[in-house]
Amino acid sequence: MKISVNGDFDKMLMDLIKERRSVRLFNGRKIPREDILSIIEAATWAPTGCNNQELWFLILDKEQEISEIVKFKPFFKGISTVILIFCDMSLPMSRKMYYKYKYERHLPYIDTGLALANMVLYAKSKGIDSCIFNLSEYHFVQAKQRSLIKRITNKIKRTLNLHKFMEGNFEFYLRNRLKIPKHLKIMCGVAFGFSKIYPDVNTAIHGGKKIMRETVDYYIIHRE
Ligand SMILES: Cc1cc2nc3c(=O)[nH]c(=O)nc-3n(C[C@H](O)[C@H](O)[C@H](O)COP(=O)(O)O)c2cc1C
Protein backbone atom coordinates (compact mmCIF):
# COMPACT_ATOMS: atom_id res chain seq x y z
CA MET A 1 0.00 0.00 0.00
CA LYS A 2 1.36 3.40 -0.96
CA ILE A 3 0.51 6.31 1.30
CA SER A 4 -1.10 9.04 -0.72
CA VAL A 5 0.80 12.30 -0.71
CA ASN A 6 -2.50 14.03 -1.36
CA GLY A 7 -5.11 14.62 1.29
CA ASP A 8 -4.46 15.49 4.91
CA PHE A 9 -1.79 12.94 5.78
CA ASP A 10 1.07 15.46 5.93
CA LYS A 11 -0.90 17.78 8.17
CA MET A 12 -1.93 14.93 10.46
CA LEU A 13 1.66 13.75 10.69
CA MET A 14 2.89 17.25 11.54
CA ASP A 15 0.17 17.59 14.21
CA LEU A 16 1.19 14.24 15.68
CA ILE A 17 4.85 15.30 15.75
CA LYS A 18 4.00 18.57 17.48
CA GLU A 19 1.52 17.12 19.94
CA ARG A 20 3.75 14.35 21.28
CA ARG A 21 5.08 15.26 24.71
CA SER A 22 7.45 13.59 27.11
CA VAL A 23 5.13 12.46 29.88
CA ARG A 24 6.49 11.92 33.40
CA LEU A 25 3.38 11.05 35.36
CA PHE A 26 1.36 8.03 34.24
CA ASN A 27 -1.96 6.59 35.40
CA GLY A 28 -0.97 2.94 35.85
CA ARG A 29 -3.07 1.55 32.96
CA LYS A 30 -1.40 -1.34 31.17
CA ILE A 31 -0.55 -1.37 27.46
CA PRO A 32 -1.54 -4.58 25.62
CA ARG A 33 1.44 -6.69 24.53
CA GLU A 34 0.45 -6.48 20.83
CA ASP A 35 0.69 -2.68 20.96
CA ILE A 36 4.18 -2.92 22.47
CA LEU A 37 5.21 -5.32 19.72
CA SER A 38 3.92 -2.98 17.04
CA ILE A 39 5.86 -0.08 18.63
CA ILE A 40 9.02 -2.19 18.40
CA GLU A 41 8.13 -3.16 14.85
CA ALA A 42 8.03 0.57 14.01
CA ALA A 43 11.54 0.86 15.49
CA THR A 44 12.88 -2.00 13.37
CA TRP A 45 11.83 -0.13 10.22
CA ALA A 46 13.97 2.89 11.06
CA PRO A 47 17.08 3.26 8.91
CA THR A 48 20.41 1.99 10.28
CA GLY A 49 23.90 3.01 9.20
CA CYS A 50 25.22 0.53 6.58
CA ASN A 51 21.99 -1.43 7.12
CA ASN A 52 23.64 -2.99 10.15
CA GLN A 53 20.28 -3.62 11.90
CA GLU A 54 22.19 -3.83 15.16
CA LEU A 55 19.50 -2.78 17.63
CA TRP A 56 17.79 -5.14 20.06
CA PHE A 57 14.85 -4.39 22.31
CA LEU A 58 14.12 -5.59 25.82
CA ILE A 59 10.57 -5.32 27.16
CA LEU A 60 10.21 -4.80 30.91
CA ASP A 61 6.63 -4.88 32.14
CA LYS A 62 6.48 -7.14 35.19
CA GLU A 63 5.63 -5.42 38.47
CA GLN A 64 9.02 -6.20 39.99
CA GLU A 65 10.94 -5.01 36.90
CA ILE A 66 8.99 -1.76 36.80
CA SER A 67 9.67 -1.12 40.48
CA GLU A 68 13.40 -1.72 39.88
CA ILE A 69 13.34 0.83 37.04
CA VAL A 70 11.46 3.34 39.19
CA LYS A 71 14.30 3.02 41.72
CA PHE A 72 16.65 4.37 39.06
CA LYS A 73 14.09 6.78 37.60
CA PRO A 74 11.89 7.82 40.53
CA PHE A 75 9.63 10.11 38.50
CA PHE A 76 8.23 7.30 36.31
CA LYS A 77 5.43 6.27 38.64
CA GLY A 78 2.45 4.57 36.94
CA ILE A 79 4.28 3.49 33.80
CA SER A 80 3.14 0.33 32.06
CA THR A 81 6.21 -0.76 30.12
CA VAL A 82 9.84 0.11 29.62
CA ILE A 83 11.69 -0.74 26.45
CA LEU A 84 15.47 -0.75 26.62
CA ILE A 85 17.45 -0.51 23.41
CA PHE A 86 20.73 -2.36 23.00
CA CYS A 87 23.36 -2.31 20.28
CA ASP A 88 24.81 -5.66 19.28
CA MET A 89 28.54 -4.92 19.33
CA SER A 90 29.40 -8.45 18.21
CA LEU A 91 28.01 -8.22 14.65
CA PRO A 92 30.76 -8.24 11.99
CA MET A 93 29.86 -4.73 10.84
CA SER A 94 29.70 -3.44 14.43
CA ARG A 95 33.15 -4.84 15.14
CA LYS A 96 34.50 -3.33 11.96
CA MET A 97 33.06 0.15 12.45
CA TYR A 98 32.13 0.98 16.02
CA TYR A 99 35.43 0.29 17.71
CA LYS A 100 37.82 1.81 15.24
CA TYR A 101 36.59 4.80 13.31
CA LYS A 102 36.00 8.24 14.73
CA TYR A 103 32.74 8.99 12.90
CA GLU A 104 31.33 5.50 12.48
CA ARG A 105 31.58 5.04 16.26
CA HIS A 106 28.58 7.35 16.59
CA LEU A 107 26.34 5.48 14.16
CA PRO A 108 24.60 3.28 16.76
CA TYR A 109 23.60 6.41 18.67
CA ILE A 110 22.12 7.92 15.53
CA ASP A 111 20.37 4.63 14.73
CA THR A 112 19.00 4.52 18.27
CA GLY A 113 17.65 8.06 17.91
CA LEU A 114 15.89 7.16 14.69
CA ALA A 115 14.40 4.02 16.24
CA LEU A 116 13.26 6.04 19.27
CA ALA A 117 11.58 8.63 17.06
CA ASN A 118 9.64 5.92 15.22
CA MET A 119 8.62 4.37 18.53
CA VAL A 120 7.38 7.45 20.33
CA LEU A 121 5.53 8.81 17.31
CA TYR A 122 3.91 5.51 16.44
CA ALA A 123 2.95 5.06 20.10
CA LYS A 124 1.42 8.54 20.14
CA SER A 125 -0.60 7.65 17.03
CA LYS A 126 -2.12 4.85 19.14
CA GLY A 127 -2.81 7.16 22.09
CA ILE A 128 0.14 5.80 24.09
CA ASP A 129 2.38 8.28 25.91
CA SER A 130 6.09 7.98 26.46
CA CYS A 131 9.25 9.47 27.84
CA ILE A 132 12.70 8.68 26.51
CA PHE A 133 15.28 8.46 29.28
CA ASN A 134 19.01 8.26 29.39
CA LEU A 135 20.75 6.00 31.86
CA SER A 136 23.42 8.26 33.20
CA GLU A 137 24.75 7.53 36.68
CA TYR A 138 23.45 10.90 37.75
CA HIS A 139 20.00 9.36 37.89
CA PHE A 140 20.83 6.35 40.02
CA VAL A 141 19.26 6.85 43.42
CA GLN A 142 22.09 4.96 45.06
CA ALA A 143 24.74 6.97 43.24
CA LYS A 144 23.68 10.08 45.12
CA GLN A 145 24.35 8.38 48.44
CA ARG A 146 27.85 7.21 47.66
CA SER A 147 30.85 8.65 49.44
CA LEU A 148 33.76 10.13 47.49
CA ILE A 149 35.89 7.04 48.11
CA LYS A 150 33.07 4.79 46.86
CA ARG A 151 32.60 7.00 43.81
CA ILE A 152 36.31 6.75 43.00
CA THR A 153 36.42 2.97 43.47
CA ASN A 154 33.27 2.65 41.35
CA LYS A 155 34.88 4.72 38.63
CA ILE A 156 37.83 2.34 38.64
CA LYS A 157 35.48 -0.66 38.51
CA ARG A 158 33.57 0.92 35.63
CA THR A 159 36.75 1.64 33.71
CA LEU A 160 37.79 -1.97 34.17
CA ASN A 161 34.30 -3.11 33.17
CA LEU A 162 33.67 -4.73 36.55
CA HIS A 163 29.97 -3.87 36.75
CA LYS A 164 29.18 -7.22 38.26
CA PHE A 165 30.65 -5.91 41.53
CA MET A 166 28.65 -2.69 41.55
CA GLU A 167 25.35 -3.50 43.17
CA GLY A 168 22.81 -0.68 42.98
CA ASN A 169 24.02 0.34 39.55
CA PHE A 170 21.81 0.03 36.46
CA GLU A 171 24.52 -1.84 34.57
CA PHE A 172 24.73 -4.29 37.49
CA TYR A 173 20.97 -4.79 37.34
CA LEU A 174 21.10 -5.45 33.60
CA ARG A 175 24.11 -7.74 33.54
CA ASN A 176 23.43 -9.73 36.69
CA ARG A 177 19.74 -9.78 37.37
CA LEU A 178 18.41 -9.55 33.82
CA LYS A 179 21.36 -11.56 32.45
CA ILE A 180 22.09 -9.22 29.57
CA PRO A 181 25.32 -10.35 27.89
CA LYS A 182 28.25 -7.94 27.58
CA HIS A 183 28.17 -7.72 23.77
CA LEU A 184 24.82 -5.91 24.03
CA LYS A 185 25.59 -2.30 24.80
CA ILE A 186 22.82 -0.37 26.51
CA MET A 187 21.87 2.65 24.40
CA CYS A 188 18.72 4.19 25.81
CA GLY A 189 15.35 3.50 27.43
CA VAL A 190 11.76 4.59 26.85
CA ALA A 191 8.93 4.48 29.34
CA PHE A 192 5.43 3.92 27.94
CA GLY A 193 2.03 4.31 29.52
CA PHE A 194 -0.98 6.57 29.64
CA SER A 195 -0.59 10.07 31.02
CA LYS A 196 -2.04 11.20 34.32
CA ILE A 197 -0.83 14.70 33.59
CA TYR A 198 -0.10 15.75 30.01
CA PRO A 199 2.45 18.59 29.83
CA ASP A 200 1.13 21.87 28.46
CA VAL A 201 3.48 22.86 25.68
CA ASN A 202 2.76 26.54 26.28
CA THR A 203 3.89 26.56 29.89
CA ALA A 204 6.05 23.48 30.61
CA ILE A 205 9.73 23.97 31.38
CA HIS A 206 12.39 21.28 31.37
CA GLY A 207 16.12 21.68 31.91
CA GLY A 208 15.54 25.33 32.75
CA LYS A 209 14.03 26.05 29.35
CA LYS A 210 10.51 26.21 27.88
CA ILE A 211 9.69 23.08 25.92
CA MET A 212 7.81 25.20 23.36
CA ARG A 213 9.89 25.43 20.17
CA GLU A 214 10.79 28.63 18.36
CA THR A 215 9.55 29.19 14.81
CA VAL A 216 11.54 27.20 12.27
CA ASP A 217 13.59 30.16 11.04
CA TYR A 218 15.23 30.47 14.46
CA TYR A 219 16.96 27.09 13.99
CA ILE A 220 18.26 27.76 10.48
CA ILE A 221 21.93 28.66 10.14
CA HIS A 222 21.98 31.69 7.90
CA ARG A 223 25.15 32.42 6.02
CA GLU A 224 26.33 35.95 5.26
C1 LIG B 1 18.10 11.18 24.39
C2 LIG B 1 17.06 11.73 25.34
C3 LIG B 1 17.19 11.50 26.69
C4 LIG B 1 16.22 11.96 27.57
N1 LIG B 1 16.35 11.69 28.90
C5 LIG B 1 15.40 12.09 29.75
C6 LIG B 1 15.47 11.71 31.11
O1 LIG B 1 16.39 11.01 31.53
N2 LIG B 1 14.48 12.15 31.93
C7 LIG B 1 13.43 12.91 31.47
O2 LIG B 1 12.57 13.28 32.26
N3 LIG B 1 13.33 13.27 30.17
C8 LIG B 1 14.28 12.87 29.31
N4 LIG B 1 14.17 13.18 27.97
C9 LIG B 1 13.01 13.96 27.47
C10 LIG B 1 13.39 15.44 27.22
O3 LIG B 1 13.56 16.10 28.44
C11 LIG B 1 12.26 16.07 26.38
O4 LIG B 1 12.28 15.49 25.11
C12 LIG B 1 12.42 17.59 26.26
O5 LIG B 1 12.23 18.21 27.51
C13 LIG B 1 11.40 18.19 25.27
O6 LIG B 1 10.07 17.89 25.67
P1 LIG B 1 9.07 17.11 24.72
O7 LIG B 1 9.66 15.73 24.48
O8 LIG B 1 7.76 17.04 25.47
O9 LIG B 1 8.93 17.88 23.44
C14 LIG B 1 15.12 12.71 27.08
C15 LIG B 1 14.98 12.92 25.70
C16 LIG B 1 15.94 12.43 24.84
C17 LIG B 1 15.75 12.65 23.34
mmCIF file of C-alpha atoms and ligand atoms in Angstrom:
data_model
loop_
_atom_site.group_PDB
_atom_site.id
_atom_site.type_symbol
_atom_site.label_atom_id
_atom_site.label_comp_id
_atom_site.label_asym_id
_atom_site.label_seq_id
_atom_site.Cartn_x
_atom_site.Cartn_y
_atom_site.Cartn_z
ATOM 1 C CA MET A 1 0.000 0.000 0.000
ATOM 2 C CA LYS A 2 1.360 3.397 -0.964
ATOM 3 C CA ILE A 3 0.507 6.312 1.300
ATOM 4 C CA SER A 4 -1.100 9.036 -0.723
ATOM 5 C CA VAL A 5 0.797 12.304 -0.706
ATOM 6 C CA ASN A 6 -2.501 14.026 -1.356
ATOM 7 C CA GLY A 7 -5.106 14.616 1.286
ATOM 8 C CA ASP A 8 -4.460 15.489 4.910
ATOM 9 C CA PHE A 9 -1.793 12.942 5.783
ATOM 10 C CA ASP A 10 1.069 15.460 5.925
ATOM 11 C CA LYS A 11 -0.896 17.784 8.172
ATOM 12 C CA MET A 12 -1.935 14.933 10.457
ATOM 13 C CA LEU A 13 1.661 13.747 10.690
ATOM 14 C CA MET A 14 2.889 17.248 11.544
ATOM 15 C CA ASP A 15 0.165 17.590 14.207
ATOM 16 C CA LEU A 16 1.191 14.237 15.678
ATOM 17 C CA ILE A 17 4.852 15.302 15.745
ATOM 18 C CA LYS A 18 3.998 18.572 17.484
ATOM 19 C CA GLU A 19 1.522 17.118 19.937
ATOM 20 C CA ARG A 20 3.753 14.346 21.278
ATOM 21 C CA ARG A 21 5.076 15.256 24.705
ATOM 22 C CA SER A 22 7.445 13.591 27.112
ATOM 23 C CA VAL A 23 5.131 12.461 29.885
ATOM 24 C CA ARG A 24 6.487 11.918 33.399
ATOM 25 C CA LEU A 25 3.377 11.054 35.361
ATOM 26 C CA PHE A 26 1.359 8.031 34.241
ATOM 27 C CA ASN A 27 -1.963 6.587 35.395
ATOM 28 C CA GLY A 28 -0.966 2.940 35.852
ATOM 29 C CA ARG A 29 -3.070 1.553 32.963
ATOM 30 C CA LYS A 30 -1.396 -1.339 31.172
ATOM 31 C CA ILE A 31 -0.555 -1.367 27.465
ATOM 32 C CA PRO A 32 -1.545 -4.578 25.619
ATOM 33 C CA ARG A 33 1.444 -6.687 24.534
ATOM 34 C CA GLU A 34 0.455 -6.485 20.835
ATOM 35 C CA ASP A 35 0.694 -2.677 20.956
ATOM 36 C CA ILE A 36 4.180 -2.919 22.471
ATOM 37 C CA LEU A 37 5.214 -5.323 19.719
ATOM 38 C CA SER A 38 3.918 -2.976 17.035
ATOM 39 C CA ILE A 39 5.856 -0.078 18.631
ATOM 40 C CA ILE A 40 9.016 -2.194 18.403
ATOM 41 C CA GLU A 41 8.126 -3.162 14.848
ATOM 42 C CA ALA A 42 8.026 0.569 14.012
ATOM 43 C CA ALA A 43 11.544 0.856 15.487
ATOM 44 C CA THR A 44 12.878 -2.002 13.375
ATOM 45 C CA TRP A 45 11.825 -0.129 10.216
ATOM 46 C CA ALA A 46 13.968 2.891 11.065
ATOM 47 C CA PRO A 47 17.084 3.257 8.913
ATOM 48 C CA THR A 48 20.405 1.991 10.284
ATOM 49 C CA GLY A 49 23.901 3.006 9.198
ATOM 50 C CA CYS A 50 25.217 0.527 6.581
ATOM 51 C CA ASN A 51 21.985 -1.427 7.119
ATOM 52 C CA ASN A 52 23.643 -2.985 10.155
ATOM 53 C CA GLN A 53 20.278 -3.621 11.904
ATOM 54 C CA GLU A 54 22.194 -3.831 15.157
ATOM 55 C CA LEU A 55 19.502 -2.781 17.632
ATOM 56 C CA TRP A 56 17.789 -5.140 20.060
ATOM 57 C CA PHE A 57 14.854 -4.391 22.306
ATOM 58 C CA LEU A 58 14.124 -5.587 25.816
ATOM 59 C CA ILE A 59 10.567 -5.319 27.156
ATOM 60 C CA LEU A 60 10.214 -4.799 30.908
ATOM 61 C CA ASP A 61 6.633 -4.876 32.142
ATOM 62 C CA LYS A 62 6.480 -7.142 35.189
ATOM 63 C CA GLU A 63 5.626 -5.420 38.471
ATOM 64 C CA GLN A 64 9.020 -6.198 39.992
ATOM 65 C CA GLU A 65 10.938 -5.009 36.899
ATOM 66 C CA ILE A 66 8.995 -1.761 36.802
ATOM 67 C CA SER A 67 9.669 -1.124 40.482
ATOM 68 C CA GLU A 68 13.399 -1.722 39.884
ATOM 69 C CA ILE A 69 13.338 0.830 37.044
ATOM 70 C CA VAL A 70 11.463 3.339 39.189
ATOM 71 C CA LYS A 71 14.304 3.016 41.720
ATOM 72 C CA PHE A 72 16.649 4.373 39.064
ATOM 73 C CA LYS A 73 14.092 6.785 37.600
ATOM 74 C CA PRO A 74 11.886 7.821 40.532
ATOM 75 C CA PHE A 75 9.630 10.108 38.497
ATOM 76 C CA PHE A 76 8.235 7.299 36.313
ATOM 77 C CA LYS A 77 5.430 6.267 38.644
ATOM 78 C CA GLY A 78 2.452 4.574 36.941
ATOM 79 C CA ILE A 79 4.283 3.486 33.798
ATOM 80 C CA SER A 80 3.142 0.331 32.060
ATOM 81 C CA THR A 81 6.207 -0.764 30.115
ATOM 82 C CA VAL A 82 9.836 0.109 29.624
ATOM 83 C CA ILE A 83 11.695 -0.741 26.451
ATOM 84 C CA LEU A 84 15.470 -0.755 26.622
ATOM 85 C CA ILE A 85 17.448 -0.514 23.409
ATOM 86 C CA PHE A 86 20.733 -2.356 23.003
ATOM 87 C CA CYS A 87 23.355 -2.309 20.276
ATOM 88 C CA ASP A 88 24.807 -5.658 19.282
ATOM 89 C CA MET A 89 28.535 -4.917 19.331
ATOM 90 C CA SER A 90 29.398 -8.451 18.213
ATOM 91 C CA LEU A 91 28.014 -8.222 14.655
ATOM 92 C CA PRO A 92 30.759 -8.244 11.990
ATOM 93 C CA MET A 93 29.859 -4.726 10.838
ATOM 94 C CA SER A 94 29.696 -3.443 14.434
ATOM 95 C CA ARG A 95 33.149 -4.841 15.138
ATOM 96 C CA LYS A 96 34.502 -3.327 11.959
ATOM 97 C CA MET A 97 33.062 0.147 12.454
ATOM 98 C CA TYR A 98 32.126 0.976 16.017
ATOM 99 C CA TYR A 99 35.430 0.294 17.714
ATOM 100 C CA LYS A 100 37.824 1.808 15.237
ATOM 101 C CA TYR A 101 36.593 4.795 13.306
ATOM 102 C CA LYS A 102 36.001 8.243 14.732
ATOM 103 C CA TYR A 103 32.736 8.990 12.896
ATOM 104 C CA GLU A 104 31.331 5.499 12.484
ATOM 105 C CA ARG A 105 31.579 5.036 16.261
ATOM 106 C CA HIS A 106 28.577 7.349 16.590
ATOM 107 C CA LEU A 107 26.342 5.476 14.161
ATOM 108 C CA PRO A 108 24.598 3.282 16.762
ATOM 109 C CA TYR A 109 23.599 6.411 18.674
ATOM 110 C CA ILE A 110 22.117 7.919 15.526
ATOM 111 C CA ASP A 111 20.372 4.631 14.732
ATOM 112 C CA THR A 112 18.995 4.520 18.270
ATOM 113 C CA GLY A 113 17.650 8.058 17.913
ATOM 114 C CA LEU A 114 15.887 7.164 14.690
ATOM 115 C CA ALA A 115 14.404 4.018 16.239
ATOM 116 C CA LEU A 116 13.257 6.039 19.268
ATOM 117 C CA ALA A 117 11.575 8.633 17.063
ATOM 118 C CA ASN A 118 9.637 5.918 15.218
ATOM 119 C CA MET A 119 8.623 4.369 18.528
ATOM 120 C CA VAL A 120 7.375 7.455 20.335
ATOM 121 C CA LEU A 121 5.533 8.814 17.309
ATOM 122 C CA TYR A 122 3.914 5.511 16.441
ATOM 123 C CA ALA A 123 2.955 5.063 20.099
ATOM 124 C CA LYS A 124 1.421 8.544 20.143
ATOM 125 C CA SER A 125 -0.604 7.652 17.030
ATOM 126 C CA LYS A 126 -2.115 4.850 19.138
ATOM 127 C CA GLY A 127 -2.806 7.163 22.091
ATOM 128 C CA ILE A 128 0.141 5.803 24.094
ATOM 129 C CA ASP A 129 2.381 8.283 25.906
ATOM 130 C CA SER A 130 6.094 7.977 26.459
ATOM 131 C CA CYS A 131 9.251 9.473 27.841
ATOM 132 C CA ILE A 132 12.705 8.676 26.513
ATOM 133 C CA PHE A 133 15.284 8.457 29.280
ATOM 134 C CA ASN A 134 19.009 8.261 29.395
ATOM 135 C CA LEU A 135 20.754 5.995 31.856
ATOM 136 C CA SER A 136 23.422 8.260 33.200
ATOM 137 C CA GLU A 137 24.753 7.529 36.682
ATOM 138 C CA TYR A 138 23.448 10.898 37.747
ATOM 139 C CA HIS A 139 19.995 9.357 37.892
ATOM 140 C CA PHE A 140 20.827 6.348 40.021
ATOM 141 C CA VAL A 141 19.259 6.849 43.416
ATOM 142 C CA GLN A 142 22.088 4.961 45.062
ATOM 143 C CA ALA A 143 24.745 6.971 43.240
ATOM 144 C CA LYS A 144 23.676 10.082 45.116
ATOM 145 C CA GLN A 145 24.347 8.377 48.437
ATOM 146 C CA ARG A 146 27.851 7.214 47.663
ATOM 147 C CA SER A 147 30.853 8.646 49.438
ATOM 148 C CA LEU A 148 33.761 10.132 47.488
ATOM 149 C CA ILE A 149 35.894 7.038 48.107
ATOM 150 C CA LYS A 150 33.074 4.793 46.859
ATOM 151 C CA ARG A 151 32.601 6.996 43.808
ATOM 152 C CA ILE A 152 36.313 6.745 42.996
ATOM 153 C CA THR A 153 36.421 2.967 43.469
ATOM 154 C CA ASN A 154 33.272 2.650 41.346
ATOM 155 C CA LYS A 155 34.882 4.718 38.628
ATOM 156 C CA ILE A 156 37.832 2.342 38.636
ATOM 157 C CA LYS A 157 35.480 -0.657 38.510
ATOM 158 C CA ARG A 158 33.569 0.921 35.633
ATOM 159 C CA THR A 159 36.755 1.639 33.714
ATOM 160 C CA LEU A 160 37.794 -1.973 34.172
ATOM 161 C CA ASN A 161 34.298 -3.110 33.169
ATOM 162 C CA LEU A 162 33.667 -4.727 36.551
ATOM 163 C CA HIS A 163 29.974 -3.870 36.750
ATOM 164 C CA LYS A 164 29.183 -7.216 38.265
ATOM 165 C CA PHE A 165 30.646 -5.912 41.528
ATOM 166 C CA MET A 166 28.650 -2.685 41.547
ATOM 167 C CA GLU A 167 25.351 -3.496 43.168
ATOM 168 C CA GLY A 168 22.811 -0.681 42.976
ATOM 169 C CA ASN A 169 24.024 0.338 39.546
ATOM 170 C CA PHE A 170 21.813 0.028 36.465
ATOM 171 C CA GLU A 171 24.521 -1.842 34.575
ATOM 172 C CA PHE A 172 24.731 -4.287 37.494
ATOM 173 C CA TYR A 173 20.970 -4.792 37.343
ATOM 174 C CA LEU A 174 21.098 -5.445 33.597
ATOM 175 C CA ARG A 175 24.111 -7.740 33.542
ATOM 176 C CA ASN A 176 23.432 -9.726 36.688
ATOM 177 C CA ARG A 177 19.736 -9.783 37.371
ATOM 178 C CA LEU A 178 18.414 -9.555 33.825
ATOM 179 C CA LYS A 179 21.362 -11.560 32.450
ATOM 180 C CA ILE A 180 22.094 -9.217 29.571
ATOM 181 C CA PRO A 181 25.320 -10.352 27.895
ATOM 182 C CA LYS A 182 28.245 -7.936 27.578
ATOM 183 C CA HIS A 183 28.169 -7.724 23.770
ATOM 184 C CA LEU A 184 24.825 -5.915 24.035
ATOM 185 C CA LYS A 185 25.594 -2.301 24.800
ATOM 186 C CA ILE A 186 22.824 -0.372 26.510
ATOM 187 C CA MET A 187 21.865 2.651 24.395
ATOM 188 C CA CYS A 188 18.715 4.188 25.815
ATOM 189 C CA GLY A 189 15.354 3.495 27.430
ATOM 190 C CA VAL A 190 11.758 4.593 26.854
ATOM 191 C CA ALA A 191 8.930 4.477 29.341
ATOM 192 C CA PHE A 192 5.432 3.918 27.938
ATOM 193 C CA GLY A 193 2.031 4.306 29.525
ATOM 194 C CA PHE A 194 -0.985 6.568 29.640
ATOM 195 C CA SER A 195 -0.595 10.072 31.024
ATOM 196 C CA LYS A 196 -2.040 11.196 34.323
ATOM 197 C CA ILE A 197 -0.828 14.698 33.594
ATOM 198 C CA TYR A 198 -0.096 15.749 30.009
ATOM 199 C CA PRO A 199 2.448 18.595 29.826
ATOM 200 C CA ASP A 200 1.126 21.870 28.464
ATOM 201 C CA VAL A 201 3.481 22.858 25.676
ATOM 202 C CA ASN A 202 2.762 26.544 26.283
ATOM 203 C CA THR A 203 3.892 26.561 29.893
ATOM 204 C CA ALA A 204 6.046 23.483 30.613
ATOM 205 C CA ILE A 205 9.727 23.967 31.380
ATOM 206 C CA HIS A 206 12.393 21.279 31.371
ATOM 207 C CA GLY A 207 16.121 21.679 31.911
ATOM 208 C CA GLY A 208 15.541 25.327 32.748
ATOM 209 C CA LYS A 209 14.027 26.052 29.349
ATOM 210 C CA LYS A 210 10.514 26.211 27.880
ATOM 211 C CA ILE A 211 9.689 23.076 25.919
ATOM 212 C CA MET A 212 7.814 25.200 23.358
ATOM 213 C CA ARG A 213 9.888 25.427 20.170
ATOM 214 C CA GLU A 214 10.789 28.626 18.358
ATOM 215 C CA THR A 215 9.548 29.185 14.812
ATOM 216 C CA VAL A 216 11.539 27.204 12.268
ATOM 217 C CA ASP A 217 13.586 30.157 11.042
ATOM 218 C CA TYR A 218 15.232 30.469 14.461
ATOM 219 C CA TYR A 219 16.957 27.091 13.993
ATOM 220 C CA ILE A 220 18.263 27.764 10.484
ATOM 221 C CA ILE A 221 21.927 28.664 10.138
ATOM 222 C CA HIS A 222 21.977 31.687 7.901
ATOM 223 C CA ARG A 223 25.155 32.421 6.024
ATOM 224 C CA GLU A 224 26.326 35.947 5.258
HETATM 225 C C1 LIG B 1 18.097 11.181 24.390
HETATM 226 C C2 LIG B 1 17.056 11.726 25.340
HETATM 227 C C3 LIG B 1 17.187 11.501 26.687
HETATM 228 C C4 LIG B 1 16.216 11.959 27.570
HETATM 229 N N1 LIG B 1 16.354 11.685 28.896
HETATM 230 C C5 LIG B 1 15.395 12.087 29.748
HETATM 231 C C6 LIG B 1 15.467 11.715 31.111
HETATM 232 O O1 LIG B 1 16.389 11.013 31.532
HETATM 233 N N2 LIG B 1 14.480 12.150 31.928
HETATM 234 C C7 LIG B 1 13.429 12.914 31.471
HETATM 235 O O2 LIG B 1 12.567 13.276 32.262
HETATM 236 N N3 LIG B 1 13.325 13.267 30.167
HETATM 237 C C8 LIG B 1 14.280 12.869 29.306
HETATM 238 N N4 LIG B 1 14.165 13.181 27.969
HETATM 239 C C9 LIG B 1 13.013 13.956 27.473
HETATM 240 C C10 LIG B 1 13.391 15.436 27.222
HETATM 241 O O3 LIG B 1 13.558 16.104 28.442
HETATM 242 C C11 LIG B 1 12.263 16.070 26.378
HETATM 243 O O4 LIG B 1 12.283 15.489 25.110
HETATM 244 C C12 LIG B 1 12.417 17.585 26.264
HETATM 245 O O5 LIG B 1 12.225 18.208 27.507
HETATM 246 C C13 LIG B 1 11.398 18.192 25.274
HETATM 247 O O6 LIG B 1 10.072 17.893 25.670
HETATM 248 P P1 LIG B 1 9.066 17.105 24.722
HETATM 249 O O7 LIG B 1 9.663 15.730 24.480
HETATM 250 O O8 LIG B 1 7.761 17.042 25.470
HETATM 251 O O9 LIG B 1 8.927 17.878 23.435
HETATM 252 C C14 LIG B 1 15.116 12.708 27.081
HETATM 253 C C15 LIG B 1 14.983 12.917 25.696
HETATM 254 C C16 LIG B 1 15.935 12.426 24.838
HETATM 255 C C17 LIG B 1 15.749 12.646 23.342
#
